[in-house]
Every structure is written in structure tokens, then in C-alpha cells.
Short mmCIF file of C-alpha atoms and ligand atoms in Angstrom, two decimals:
data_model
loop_
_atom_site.label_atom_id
_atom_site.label_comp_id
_atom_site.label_asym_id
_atom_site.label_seq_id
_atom_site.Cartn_x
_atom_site.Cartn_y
_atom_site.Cartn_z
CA UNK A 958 0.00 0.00 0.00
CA UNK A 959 0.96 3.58 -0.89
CA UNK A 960 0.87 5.66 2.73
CA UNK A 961 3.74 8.16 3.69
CA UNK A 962 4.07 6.44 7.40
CA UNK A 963 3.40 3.22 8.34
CA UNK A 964 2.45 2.50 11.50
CA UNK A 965 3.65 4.93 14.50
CA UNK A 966 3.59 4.53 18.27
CA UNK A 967 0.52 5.91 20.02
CA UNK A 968 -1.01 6.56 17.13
CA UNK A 969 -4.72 6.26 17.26
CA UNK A 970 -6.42 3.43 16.20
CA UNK A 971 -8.97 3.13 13.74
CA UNK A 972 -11.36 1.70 16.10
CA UNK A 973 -11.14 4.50 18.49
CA UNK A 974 -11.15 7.47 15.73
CA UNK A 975 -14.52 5.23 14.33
CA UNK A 976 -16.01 5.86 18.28
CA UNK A 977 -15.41 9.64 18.20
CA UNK A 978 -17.36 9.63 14.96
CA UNK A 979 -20.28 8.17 16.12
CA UNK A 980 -20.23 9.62 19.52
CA UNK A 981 -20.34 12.58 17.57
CA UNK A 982 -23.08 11.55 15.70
CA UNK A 983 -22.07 11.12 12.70
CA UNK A 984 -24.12 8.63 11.17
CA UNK A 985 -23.41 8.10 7.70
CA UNK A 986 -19.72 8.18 6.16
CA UNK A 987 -18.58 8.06 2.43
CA UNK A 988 -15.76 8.74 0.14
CA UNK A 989 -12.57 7.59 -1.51
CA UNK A 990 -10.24 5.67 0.33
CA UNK A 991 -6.77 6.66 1.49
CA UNK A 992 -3.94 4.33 2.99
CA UNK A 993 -3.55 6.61 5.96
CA UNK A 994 -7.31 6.39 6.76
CA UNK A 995 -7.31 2.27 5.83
CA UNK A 996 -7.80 1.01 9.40
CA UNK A 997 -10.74 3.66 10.30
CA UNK A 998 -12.55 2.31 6.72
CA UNK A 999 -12.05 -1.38 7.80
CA UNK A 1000 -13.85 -0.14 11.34
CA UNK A 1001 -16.82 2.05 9.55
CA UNK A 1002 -17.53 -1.01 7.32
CA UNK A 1003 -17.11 -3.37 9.92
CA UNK A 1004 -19.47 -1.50 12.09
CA UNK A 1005 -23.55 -1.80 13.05
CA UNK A 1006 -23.73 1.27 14.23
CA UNK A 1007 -22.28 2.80 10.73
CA UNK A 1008 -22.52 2.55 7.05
CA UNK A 1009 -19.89 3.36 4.77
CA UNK A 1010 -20.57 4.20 0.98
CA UNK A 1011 -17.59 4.15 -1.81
CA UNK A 1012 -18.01 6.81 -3.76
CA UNK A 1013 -16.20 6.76 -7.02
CA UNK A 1014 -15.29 10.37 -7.18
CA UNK A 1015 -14.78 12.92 -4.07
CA UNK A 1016 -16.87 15.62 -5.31
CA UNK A 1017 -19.71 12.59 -5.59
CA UNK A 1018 -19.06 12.00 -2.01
CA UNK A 1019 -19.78 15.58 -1.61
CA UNK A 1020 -22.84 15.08 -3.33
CA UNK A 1021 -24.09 12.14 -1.46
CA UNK A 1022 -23.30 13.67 2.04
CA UNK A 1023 -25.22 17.05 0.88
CA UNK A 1024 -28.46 14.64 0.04
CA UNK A 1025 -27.77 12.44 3.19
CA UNK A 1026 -27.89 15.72 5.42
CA UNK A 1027 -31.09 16.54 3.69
CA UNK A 1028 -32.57 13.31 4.46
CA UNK A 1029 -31.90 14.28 8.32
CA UNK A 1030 -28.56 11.85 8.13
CA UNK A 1031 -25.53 13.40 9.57
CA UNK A 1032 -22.86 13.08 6.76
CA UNK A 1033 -18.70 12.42 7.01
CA UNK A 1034 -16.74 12.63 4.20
CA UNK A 1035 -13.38 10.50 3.93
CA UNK A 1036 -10.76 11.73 1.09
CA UNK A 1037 -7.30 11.98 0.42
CA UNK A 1038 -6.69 15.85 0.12
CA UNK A 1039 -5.66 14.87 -3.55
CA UNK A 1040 -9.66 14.57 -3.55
CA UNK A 1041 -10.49 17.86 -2.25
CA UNK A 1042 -9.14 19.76 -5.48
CA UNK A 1043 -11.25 17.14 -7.35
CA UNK A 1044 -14.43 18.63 -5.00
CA UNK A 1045 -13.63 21.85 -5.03
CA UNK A 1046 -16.35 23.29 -7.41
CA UNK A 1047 -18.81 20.95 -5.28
CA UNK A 1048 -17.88 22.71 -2.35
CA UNK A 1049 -17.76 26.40 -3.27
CA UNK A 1050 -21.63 25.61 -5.61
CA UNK A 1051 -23.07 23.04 -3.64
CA UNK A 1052 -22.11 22.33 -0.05
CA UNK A 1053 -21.06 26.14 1.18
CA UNK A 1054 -23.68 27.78 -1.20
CA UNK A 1055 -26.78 26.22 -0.28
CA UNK A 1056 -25.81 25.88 3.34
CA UNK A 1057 -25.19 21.74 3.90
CA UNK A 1058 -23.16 20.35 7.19
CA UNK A 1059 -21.14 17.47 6.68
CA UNK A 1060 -17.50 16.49 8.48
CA UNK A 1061 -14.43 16.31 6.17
CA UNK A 1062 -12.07 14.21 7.03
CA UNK A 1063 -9.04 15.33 4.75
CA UNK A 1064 -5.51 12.97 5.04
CA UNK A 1065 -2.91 15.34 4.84
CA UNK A 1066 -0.80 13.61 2.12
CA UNK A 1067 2.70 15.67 1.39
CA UNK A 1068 2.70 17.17 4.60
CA UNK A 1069 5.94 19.00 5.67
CA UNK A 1070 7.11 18.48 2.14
CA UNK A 1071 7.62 14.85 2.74
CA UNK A 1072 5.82 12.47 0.16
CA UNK A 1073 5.63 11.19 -3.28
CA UNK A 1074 5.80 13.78 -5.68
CA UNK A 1075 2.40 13.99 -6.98
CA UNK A 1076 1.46 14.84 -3.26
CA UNK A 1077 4.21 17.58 -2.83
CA UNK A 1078 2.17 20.44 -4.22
CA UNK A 1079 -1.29 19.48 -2.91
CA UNK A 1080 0.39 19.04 0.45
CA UNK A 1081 1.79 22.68 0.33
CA UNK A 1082 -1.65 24.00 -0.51
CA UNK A 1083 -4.32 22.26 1.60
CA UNK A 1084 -4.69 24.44 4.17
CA UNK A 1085 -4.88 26.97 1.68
CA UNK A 1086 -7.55 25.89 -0.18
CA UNK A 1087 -9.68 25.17 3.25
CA UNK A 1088 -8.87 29.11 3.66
CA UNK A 1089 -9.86 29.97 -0.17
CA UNK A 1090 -12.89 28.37 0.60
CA UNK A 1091 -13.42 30.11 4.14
CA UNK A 1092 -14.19 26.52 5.41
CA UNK A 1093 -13.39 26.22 8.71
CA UNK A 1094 -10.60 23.54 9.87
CA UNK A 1095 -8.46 22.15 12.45
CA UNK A 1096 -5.27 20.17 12.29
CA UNK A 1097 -6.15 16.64 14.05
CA UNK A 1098 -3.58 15.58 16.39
CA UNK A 1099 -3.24 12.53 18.54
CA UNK A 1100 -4.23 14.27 22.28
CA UNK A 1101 -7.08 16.53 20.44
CA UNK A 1102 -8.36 13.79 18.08
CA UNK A 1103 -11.39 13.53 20.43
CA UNK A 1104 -12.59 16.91 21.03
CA UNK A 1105 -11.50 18.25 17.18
CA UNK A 1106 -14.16 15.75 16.20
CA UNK A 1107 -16.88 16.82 18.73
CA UNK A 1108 -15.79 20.39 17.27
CA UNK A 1109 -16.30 19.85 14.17
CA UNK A 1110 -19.67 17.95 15.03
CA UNK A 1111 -20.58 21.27 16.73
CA UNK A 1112 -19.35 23.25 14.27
CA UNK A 1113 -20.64 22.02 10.98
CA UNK A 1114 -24.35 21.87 12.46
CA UNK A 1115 -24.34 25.54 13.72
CA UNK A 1116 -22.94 27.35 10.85
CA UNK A 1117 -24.90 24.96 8.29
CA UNK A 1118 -21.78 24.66 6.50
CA UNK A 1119 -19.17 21.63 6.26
CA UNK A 1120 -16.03 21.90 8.20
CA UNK A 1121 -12.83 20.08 7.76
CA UNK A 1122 -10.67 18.28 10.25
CA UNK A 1123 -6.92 17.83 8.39
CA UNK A 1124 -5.27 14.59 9.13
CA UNK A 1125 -1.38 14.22 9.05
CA UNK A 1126 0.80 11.28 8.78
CA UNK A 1127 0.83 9.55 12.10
CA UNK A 1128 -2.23 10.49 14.18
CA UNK A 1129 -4.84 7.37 13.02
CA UNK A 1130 -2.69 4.20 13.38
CA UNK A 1131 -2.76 2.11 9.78
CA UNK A 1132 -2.34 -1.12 8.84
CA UNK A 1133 -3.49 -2.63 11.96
CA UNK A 1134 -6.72 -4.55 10.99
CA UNK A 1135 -6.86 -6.41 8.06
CA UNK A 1136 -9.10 -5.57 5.64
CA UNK A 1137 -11.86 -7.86 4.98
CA UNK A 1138 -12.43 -10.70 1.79
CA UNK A 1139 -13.20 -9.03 -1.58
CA UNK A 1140 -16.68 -8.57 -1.03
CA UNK A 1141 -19.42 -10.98 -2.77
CA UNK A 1142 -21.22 -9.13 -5.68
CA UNK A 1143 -24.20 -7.27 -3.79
CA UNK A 1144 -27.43 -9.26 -4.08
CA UNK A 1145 -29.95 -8.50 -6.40
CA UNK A 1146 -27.25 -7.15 -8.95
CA UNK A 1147 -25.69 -10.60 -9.60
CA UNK A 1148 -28.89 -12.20 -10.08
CA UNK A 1149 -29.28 -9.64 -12.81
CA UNK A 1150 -26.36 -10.25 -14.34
CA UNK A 1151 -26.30 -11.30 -18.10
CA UNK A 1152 -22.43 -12.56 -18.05
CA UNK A 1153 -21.47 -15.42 -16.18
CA UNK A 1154 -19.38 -14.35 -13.31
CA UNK A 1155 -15.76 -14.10 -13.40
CA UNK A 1156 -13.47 -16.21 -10.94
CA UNK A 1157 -10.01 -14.46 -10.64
CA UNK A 1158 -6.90 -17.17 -10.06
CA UNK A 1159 -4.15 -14.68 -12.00
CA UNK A 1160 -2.79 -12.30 -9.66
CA UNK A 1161 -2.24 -8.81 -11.66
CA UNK A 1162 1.82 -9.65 -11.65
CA UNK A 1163 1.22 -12.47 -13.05
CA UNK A 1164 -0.85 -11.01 -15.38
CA UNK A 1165 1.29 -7.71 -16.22
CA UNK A 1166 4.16 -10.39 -17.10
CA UNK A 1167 2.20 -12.61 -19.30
CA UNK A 1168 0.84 -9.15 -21.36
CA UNK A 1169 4.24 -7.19 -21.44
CA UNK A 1170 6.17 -9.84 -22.82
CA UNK A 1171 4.53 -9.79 -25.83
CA UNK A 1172 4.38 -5.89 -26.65
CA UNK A 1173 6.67 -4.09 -29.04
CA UNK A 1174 6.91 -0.45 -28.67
CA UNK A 1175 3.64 0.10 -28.06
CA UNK A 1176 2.92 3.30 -25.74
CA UNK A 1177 1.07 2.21 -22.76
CA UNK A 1178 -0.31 4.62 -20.21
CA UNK A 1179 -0.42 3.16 -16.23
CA UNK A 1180 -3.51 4.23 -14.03
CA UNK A 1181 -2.03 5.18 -10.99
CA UNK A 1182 -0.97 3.30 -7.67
CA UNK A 1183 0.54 -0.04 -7.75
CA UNK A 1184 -0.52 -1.11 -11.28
CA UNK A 1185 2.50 1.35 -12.24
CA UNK A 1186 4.88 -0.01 -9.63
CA UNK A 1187 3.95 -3.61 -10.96
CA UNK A 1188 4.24 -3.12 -14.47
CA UNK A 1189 7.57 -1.51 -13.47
CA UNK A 1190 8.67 -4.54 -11.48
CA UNK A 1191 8.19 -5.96 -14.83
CA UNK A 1192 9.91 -4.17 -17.78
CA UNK A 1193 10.31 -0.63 -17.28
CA UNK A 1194 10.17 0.74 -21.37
CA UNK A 1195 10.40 4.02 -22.23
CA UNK A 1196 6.97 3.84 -23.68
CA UNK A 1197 5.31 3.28 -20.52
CA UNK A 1198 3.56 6.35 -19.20
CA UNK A 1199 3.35 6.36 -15.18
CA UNK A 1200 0.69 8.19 -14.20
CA UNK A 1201 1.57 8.47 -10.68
CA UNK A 1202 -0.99 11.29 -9.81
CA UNK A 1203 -4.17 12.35 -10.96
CA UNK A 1204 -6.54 8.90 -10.08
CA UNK A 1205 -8.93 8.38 -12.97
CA UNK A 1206 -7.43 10.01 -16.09
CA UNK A 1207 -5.12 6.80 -17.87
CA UNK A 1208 -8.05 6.48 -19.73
CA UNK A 1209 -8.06 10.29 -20.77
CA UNK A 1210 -4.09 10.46 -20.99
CA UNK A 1211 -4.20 7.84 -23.50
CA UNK A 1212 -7.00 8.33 -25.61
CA UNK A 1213 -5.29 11.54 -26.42
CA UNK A 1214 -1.90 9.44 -27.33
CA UNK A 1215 -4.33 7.30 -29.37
CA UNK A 1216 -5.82 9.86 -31.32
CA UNK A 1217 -2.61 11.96 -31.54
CA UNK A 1218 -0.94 8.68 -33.27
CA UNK A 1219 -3.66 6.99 -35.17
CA UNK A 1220 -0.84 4.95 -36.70
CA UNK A 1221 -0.07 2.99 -33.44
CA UNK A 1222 -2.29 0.90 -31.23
CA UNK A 1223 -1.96 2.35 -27.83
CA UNK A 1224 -2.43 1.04 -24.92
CA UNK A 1225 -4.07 1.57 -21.35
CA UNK A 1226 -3.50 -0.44 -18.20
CA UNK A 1227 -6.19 0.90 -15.88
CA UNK A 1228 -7.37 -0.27 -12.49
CA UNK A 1229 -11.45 -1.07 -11.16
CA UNK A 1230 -10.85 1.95 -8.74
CA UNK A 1231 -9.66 4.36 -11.78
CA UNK A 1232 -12.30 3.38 -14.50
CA UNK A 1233 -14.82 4.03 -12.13
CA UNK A 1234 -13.64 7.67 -10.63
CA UNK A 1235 -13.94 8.63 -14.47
CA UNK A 1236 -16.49 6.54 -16.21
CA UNK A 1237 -17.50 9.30 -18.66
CA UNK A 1238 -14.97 9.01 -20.70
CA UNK A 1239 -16.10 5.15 -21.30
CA UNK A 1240 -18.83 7.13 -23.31
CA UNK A 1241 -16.08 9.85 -24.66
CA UNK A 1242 -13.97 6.61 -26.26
CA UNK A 1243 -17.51 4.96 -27.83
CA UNK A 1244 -18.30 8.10 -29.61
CA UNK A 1245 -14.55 9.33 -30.34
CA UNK A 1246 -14.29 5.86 -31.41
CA UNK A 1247 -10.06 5.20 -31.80
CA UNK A 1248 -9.53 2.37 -33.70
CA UNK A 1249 -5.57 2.18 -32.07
CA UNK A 1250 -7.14 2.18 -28.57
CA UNK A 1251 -7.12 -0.77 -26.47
CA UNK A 1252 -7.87 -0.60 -22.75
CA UNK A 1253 -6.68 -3.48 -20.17
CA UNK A 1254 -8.25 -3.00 -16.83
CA UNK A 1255 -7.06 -4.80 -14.19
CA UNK A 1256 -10.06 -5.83 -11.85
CA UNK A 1257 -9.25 -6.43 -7.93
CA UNK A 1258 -12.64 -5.58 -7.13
CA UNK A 1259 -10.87 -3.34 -4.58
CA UNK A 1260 -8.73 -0.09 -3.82
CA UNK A 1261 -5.95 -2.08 -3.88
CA UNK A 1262 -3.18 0.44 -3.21
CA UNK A 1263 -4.82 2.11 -0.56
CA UNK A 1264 -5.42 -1.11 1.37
CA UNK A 1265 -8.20 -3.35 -0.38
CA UNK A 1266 -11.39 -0.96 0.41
CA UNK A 1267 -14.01 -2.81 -1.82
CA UNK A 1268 -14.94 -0.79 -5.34
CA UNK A 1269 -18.32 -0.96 -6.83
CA UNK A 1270 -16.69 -3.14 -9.62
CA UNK A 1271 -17.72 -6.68 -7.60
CA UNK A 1272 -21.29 -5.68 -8.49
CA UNK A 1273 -21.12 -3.54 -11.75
CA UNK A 1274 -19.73 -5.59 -14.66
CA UNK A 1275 -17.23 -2.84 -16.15
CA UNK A 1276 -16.99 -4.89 -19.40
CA UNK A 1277 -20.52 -4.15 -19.96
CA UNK A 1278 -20.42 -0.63 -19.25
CA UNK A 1279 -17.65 -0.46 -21.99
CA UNK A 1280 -20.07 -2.38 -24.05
CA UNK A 1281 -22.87 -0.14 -23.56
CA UNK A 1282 -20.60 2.95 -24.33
CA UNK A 1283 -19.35 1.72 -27.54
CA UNK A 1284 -16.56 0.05 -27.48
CA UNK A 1285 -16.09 -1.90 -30.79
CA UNK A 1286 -14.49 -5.04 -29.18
CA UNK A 1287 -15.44 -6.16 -25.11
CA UNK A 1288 -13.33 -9.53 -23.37
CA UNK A 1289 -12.98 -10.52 -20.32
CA UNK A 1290 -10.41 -13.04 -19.49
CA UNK A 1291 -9.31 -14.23 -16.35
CA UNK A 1292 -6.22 -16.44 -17.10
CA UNK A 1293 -3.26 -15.47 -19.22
CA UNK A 1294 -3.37 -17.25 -22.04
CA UNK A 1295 -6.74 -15.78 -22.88
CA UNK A 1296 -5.57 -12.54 -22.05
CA UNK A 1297 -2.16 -12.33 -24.42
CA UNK A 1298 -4.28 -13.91 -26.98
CA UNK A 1299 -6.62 -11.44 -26.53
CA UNK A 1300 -4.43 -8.53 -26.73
CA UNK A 1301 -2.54 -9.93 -29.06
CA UNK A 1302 -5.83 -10.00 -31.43
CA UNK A 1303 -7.27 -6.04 -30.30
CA UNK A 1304 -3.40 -4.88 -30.98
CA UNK A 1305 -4.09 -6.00 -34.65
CA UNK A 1306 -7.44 -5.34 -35.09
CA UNK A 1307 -9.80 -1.82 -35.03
CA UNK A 1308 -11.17 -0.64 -32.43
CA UNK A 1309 -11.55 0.86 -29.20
CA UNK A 1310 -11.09 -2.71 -27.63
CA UNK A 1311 -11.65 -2.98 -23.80
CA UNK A 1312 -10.46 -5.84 -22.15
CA UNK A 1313 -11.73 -6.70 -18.45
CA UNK A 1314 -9.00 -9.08 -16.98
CA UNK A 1315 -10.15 -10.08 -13.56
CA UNK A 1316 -7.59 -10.57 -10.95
CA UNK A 1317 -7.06 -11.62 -7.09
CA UNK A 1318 -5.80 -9.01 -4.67
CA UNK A 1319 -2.78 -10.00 -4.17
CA UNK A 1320 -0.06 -7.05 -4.22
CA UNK A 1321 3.71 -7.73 -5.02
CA UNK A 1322 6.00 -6.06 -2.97
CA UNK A 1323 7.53 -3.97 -5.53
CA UNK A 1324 9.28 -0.29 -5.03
CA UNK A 1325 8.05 2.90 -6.05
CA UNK A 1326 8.62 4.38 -9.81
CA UNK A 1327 12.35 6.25 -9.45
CA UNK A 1328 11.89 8.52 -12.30
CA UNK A 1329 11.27 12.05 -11.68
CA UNK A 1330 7.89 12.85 -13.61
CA UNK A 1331 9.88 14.99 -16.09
CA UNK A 1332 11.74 12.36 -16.87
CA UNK A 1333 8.92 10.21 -17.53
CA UNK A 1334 7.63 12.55 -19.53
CA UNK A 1335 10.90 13.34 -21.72
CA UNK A 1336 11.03 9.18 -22.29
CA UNK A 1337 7.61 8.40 -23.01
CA UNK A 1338 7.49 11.55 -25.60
CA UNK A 1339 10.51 10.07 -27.53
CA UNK A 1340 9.45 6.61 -26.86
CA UNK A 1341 6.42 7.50 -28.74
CA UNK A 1342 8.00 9.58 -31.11
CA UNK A 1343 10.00 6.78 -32.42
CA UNK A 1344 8.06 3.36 -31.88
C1 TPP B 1582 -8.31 11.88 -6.23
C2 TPP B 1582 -7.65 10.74 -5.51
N1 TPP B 1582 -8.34 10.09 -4.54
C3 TPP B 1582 -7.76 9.06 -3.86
C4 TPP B 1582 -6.48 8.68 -4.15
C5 TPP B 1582 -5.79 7.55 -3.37
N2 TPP B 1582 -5.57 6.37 -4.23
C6 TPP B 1582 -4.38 6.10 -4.83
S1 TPP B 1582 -4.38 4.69 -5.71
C7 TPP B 1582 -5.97 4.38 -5.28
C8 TPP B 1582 -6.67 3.10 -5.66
C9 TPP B 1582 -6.78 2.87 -7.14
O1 TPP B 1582 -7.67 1.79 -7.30
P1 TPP B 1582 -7.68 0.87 -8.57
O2 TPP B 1582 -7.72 1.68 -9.81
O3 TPP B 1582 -8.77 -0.13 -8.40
O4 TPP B 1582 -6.27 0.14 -8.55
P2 TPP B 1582 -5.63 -0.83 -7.43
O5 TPP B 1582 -5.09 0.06 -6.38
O6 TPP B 1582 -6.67 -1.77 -6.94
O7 TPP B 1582 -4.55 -1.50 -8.19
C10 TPP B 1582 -6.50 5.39 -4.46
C11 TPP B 1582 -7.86 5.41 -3.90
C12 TPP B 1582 -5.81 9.40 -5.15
N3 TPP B 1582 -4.55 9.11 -5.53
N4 TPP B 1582 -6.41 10.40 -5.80
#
């Protein structure tokens, strides 16, 4: 999992935080998961007294916690601050305009300048953005952790507004609990299912390995998280684009390759978590319609990187969604024979193609990307330039 830092002495534990919540009363709790909130998730979703909705987007979690509160439900929002530029335009025309309380619980990723890169800037400017927003906030620490939440409970409720609680590395206690099993598919939903179900056996190394080995120089563009790290682990080509910020956009990133280079099929490894925070542009790729585009997702059912929260993917076939939007060509495949074949086939063949390949969990222990964004940049331009 992908969390600045891992566990930490007297840090609070997940359970605990969970009982301020709800002490609180905060009743209802959605979002998009984080590794340094993974232990409080596993506790909300593990809880009778709770519920806890994945959202696929922040600013949807937004959304939701503005209709909960309407519903007389007292809303808390869990995102990565990565998410909160994402919900910005939520906030400042939705939440703060028409007056709606709900808790934001914002991990404070890049804090003190000490991260990843993608989280350097957002780090630096979180605070700021609470204050752009005149939203009010405090800075969670271990000995306040209580009474910032029964603050914020206060607050939120009396100014009809939502206020923020900022969470830095080290306060909540992660990795803990275990998450639970990928979750069954949600009933009603399977039973309406048209495709058989999918069993995975192929973890999404093995996978990766079996599919890499037969590219070229194909450009392909990584959703972000550990699919990148993996795929790295595996052959790290100049071609490959790492997205290592911005969750959702692979799909985006390399539809424009795809129709900047008609002449070469491109393609996309993607994740459940990632095709689902941007879904429209399943729709954008039907109508654009690139034949050069195929997209691979690799479906865990779960956040994976962030420490296995379940996605809506175990009970919304993805492959039929692509279907539905257009895609010329839909497979899913859940060994690797099928899925090189597969690939093999799309790479040769018009499209858009959209391959679902349906993995287990499992997460190799593999090291971060060690290229400076610019420099993946610089390679993957000329990489592209002269596949
Ligand atoms: C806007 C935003 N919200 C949350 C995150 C934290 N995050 C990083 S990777 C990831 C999970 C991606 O899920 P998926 O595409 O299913 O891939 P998996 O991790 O399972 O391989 C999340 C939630 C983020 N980077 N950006």
C-alpha cells in the first residue's frame, strides 16, 4: 500500500477514531479511500452502528453527504486531500452555497514536504484551499483527536456549513486490521447479471508479465498506484507512461496518445478503482471511437493500493459498461493465455477494444517508480516519437 508512514507509536487506532465519529453523531460516512485512513474504513464497514458508501469520485461524495444531510442523516466525508481539489467546485456551488453540514475528514498527504511527488504540491496547498474556501478547519492531532471531532460535530451543524478536520501522517494508526475478503457481488445485482461471473486465479503480476512480454513499442499509459509499480517490477520501457498522480485520467491520458498517433495501437492499463472515478470518458472513447485504442483494466474488485477498500466493480460488470458505451471489441479473461491472446488479437485489429482481466488481490512487494515525472515525460514523448 501507498501511505507516507506506516504505522507509529501511540497513534490512534482506527477503532477508536470510528467511536469519536459516532459519539459525535455522525451517522453516515462516504468517500474515496486513502492508505492513511485504511484502518478507520475497515472499522466504519465493519461497524452496526455505521454505514460506509464508496463513492467513485470525491466531489460525488460531496454530493451524497449534501443529500444524506437533507434526508436528516448526519454526513462524514473521507478523502485523500488529492480529492479535495477534485471537489472543489462541489464545495464552493453546492455544499457552502446552499448551506449543507457534513465532516471532512481530509488525510494530509505531502505534509511538511515529505511524500511522493504527486502529493508535494497538494500538500503545500491544503490548508490553503480550506482558507480559499473560508471553510473552517483544524489540524487533528493525537491528544485533540477527540474533542476536534466533537468540534467539528458542533461546528458544521451551527454554521450549516461543512467543516474540515486535516489529518497528518501519524495520528490514526494504519495497517493494523486487516481488511476484509473481496466482497461478494451485492445481491440482487448478480442475479441480474447477463455474463457469467468471473473467478479471478491470476494475480495482476502475473498477469502484467504474461501481457508485457509480448508488446513491441507500443505506448502504454499506467492508471495510478501499484498497477504502475507492478508493471515496473516488470519491464520498465520508455513507452510506458506512469501516471503516478491524478486517479482516474489513464483512460483520458491515453485516448489523447491514441488519437494523436492513429498509426499505433496504444495502450491503457487501468485499475477497477480508476475506471470508475472517471467513467464518462467510457462514453467519450464509444463516440470518439479510436480504432488504435485498447484498454486493459485490471479488476481487484478493490482499492488495492490504498489497502483493499471494496470498489463498486464486484457488483457492476465494467466490461458491460464499456459495451454499452461503444466500445467496438469487449473480453474478459481471467487467465493469461486468454488474455495475451486477446491482446494480441485487439493490438491487430480496429477498435476501441476494452479488455476486463479479472484478478485476485494480491499485491507484489515492488518499489516505487524512481523517475522524476519529467523524466517520464521526456522518455515516453521520444518513446512514442519513435516506436
Ligand atoms: C483523487 C484521488 N483520490 C484518492 C487517491 C488515493 N488512491 C491512490 S491509488 C488508489 C486506488 C486505485 O484503485 P484501482 O484503480 O482499483 O487500482 P488498485 O489500487 O486496486 O490497483 C487510491 C484510492 C488518489 N490518488 N487520488
Amino acid at each position: 500500500m501507498t501511505g507516507p508512514a506506516p504505522r507509529a507509536e501511540g497513534a490512534v487506532s482506527g477503532a477508536r477514531f470510528a467511536g469519536f465519529l459516532l459519539e459525535a453523531g455522525f451517522d453516515l460516512f462516504t468517500g474515496v479511500p486513502c492508505s492513511m485512513i485504511e484502518d478507520l474504513i475497515v472499522e466504519l464497514e465493519s461497524s452496526p452502528h455505521a454505514s460506509y458508501l464508496p463513492a467513485v469520485r470525491e466531489d460525488a461524495a460531496v454530493g451524497l453527504a449534501g443529500g444524506a444531510w437533507l434526508g436528516e442523516r448526519r454526513p462524514a466525508v473521507l478523502l485523500q486531500n488529492s480529492g479535495l481539489g477534485t471537489s472543489l467546485n462541489a464545495l464552493a456551488s453546492f455544499s457552502l452555497m446552499y448551506g449543507l453540514p457534513a465532516l471532512l475528514l481530509v488525510t494530509w498527504r505531502g505534509h511538511e514536504g515529505r511524500d511522493a511527488p504527486e502529493h508535494l504540491l497538494t500538500g503545500e496547498i491544503t490548508p490553503h484551499l480550506l482558507e480559499l474556501l473560508d471553510l473552517p478547519y483544524r489540524v487533528l492531532s493525537r491528544e485533540s483527536a477527540a474533542a476536534d471531532v466533537a468540534w467539528a460535530a458542533g461546528e458544521t451543524e451551527a454554521r450549516l456549513a461543512p467543516v474540515a478536520l486535516l489529518l497528518p501522517p501519524g495520528v490514526l494508526a494504519t495497517g493494523e486490521v486487516a481488511a476484509g475478503e473481496a466482497p461478494p457481488s451485492a445481491p440482487g445485482v448478480a442475479a441480474r447479471a447477463t455474463r457469467p461471473p468471473l473467478t479471478p486465479s491470476l494475480s495482476r503480476l502475473a498477469a502484467l508479465r504474461a501481457v508485457v512480454k509480448d508488446l513491441d513499442r507500443e505506448p502504454v499509459v499506467h492508471a495510478n498506484g501499484y498497477i504502475c509499480r507492478e508493471s515496473f517490477s516488470v519491464a520498465d520501457r520508455p513507452q510506458n507512461f506512469y501516471m503516478i498522480g491524478s486517479m482516474g485520467l489513464a483512460s483520458s491520458i491515453g485516448l489523447g496518445v491514441a488519437l494523436a498517433r492513429p498509426d499505433l495501437p496504444t495502450l491503457v492499463f487501468d485499475g477497477d478503482g480508476n475506471v470508475l472515478m472517471n467513467l464518462g470518458t467510457l462514453a467519450q472513447v464509444g463516440a470518439v471511437a479510436p480504432p488504435n485504442l485498447v484498454h486493459v483494466v485490471f479488476d481487484n474488485s478493490v482499492y488495492g493500493s490504498t489497502g483493499n477498500q471494496r470498489s463498486l466493480s464486484a457488483s457492476v460488470r465494467l466490461d458491460a459498461l464499456a459495451e454499452a458505451a461503444g466500445y467496438r471489441r469487449v473480453a474478459a479473461v481471467t487467465d493469461a493465455d486468454a488474455l495475451v491472446e486477446t491482446v494480441r488479437a485487439m493490438r491487430r485489429s480496429d477498435g476501441p477494444h476494452f479488455v476486463l482481466v479479472k484478478v485476485t488481490t494480491e499485491e507484489a512487494s515492488v518499489p516505487r517508480i524512481p523517475h522524476t515525472p519529467p523524466e517520464i515525460r521526456d522518455r515516453f514523448r521520444a518513446g512514442v516519437r519513435t516506436a
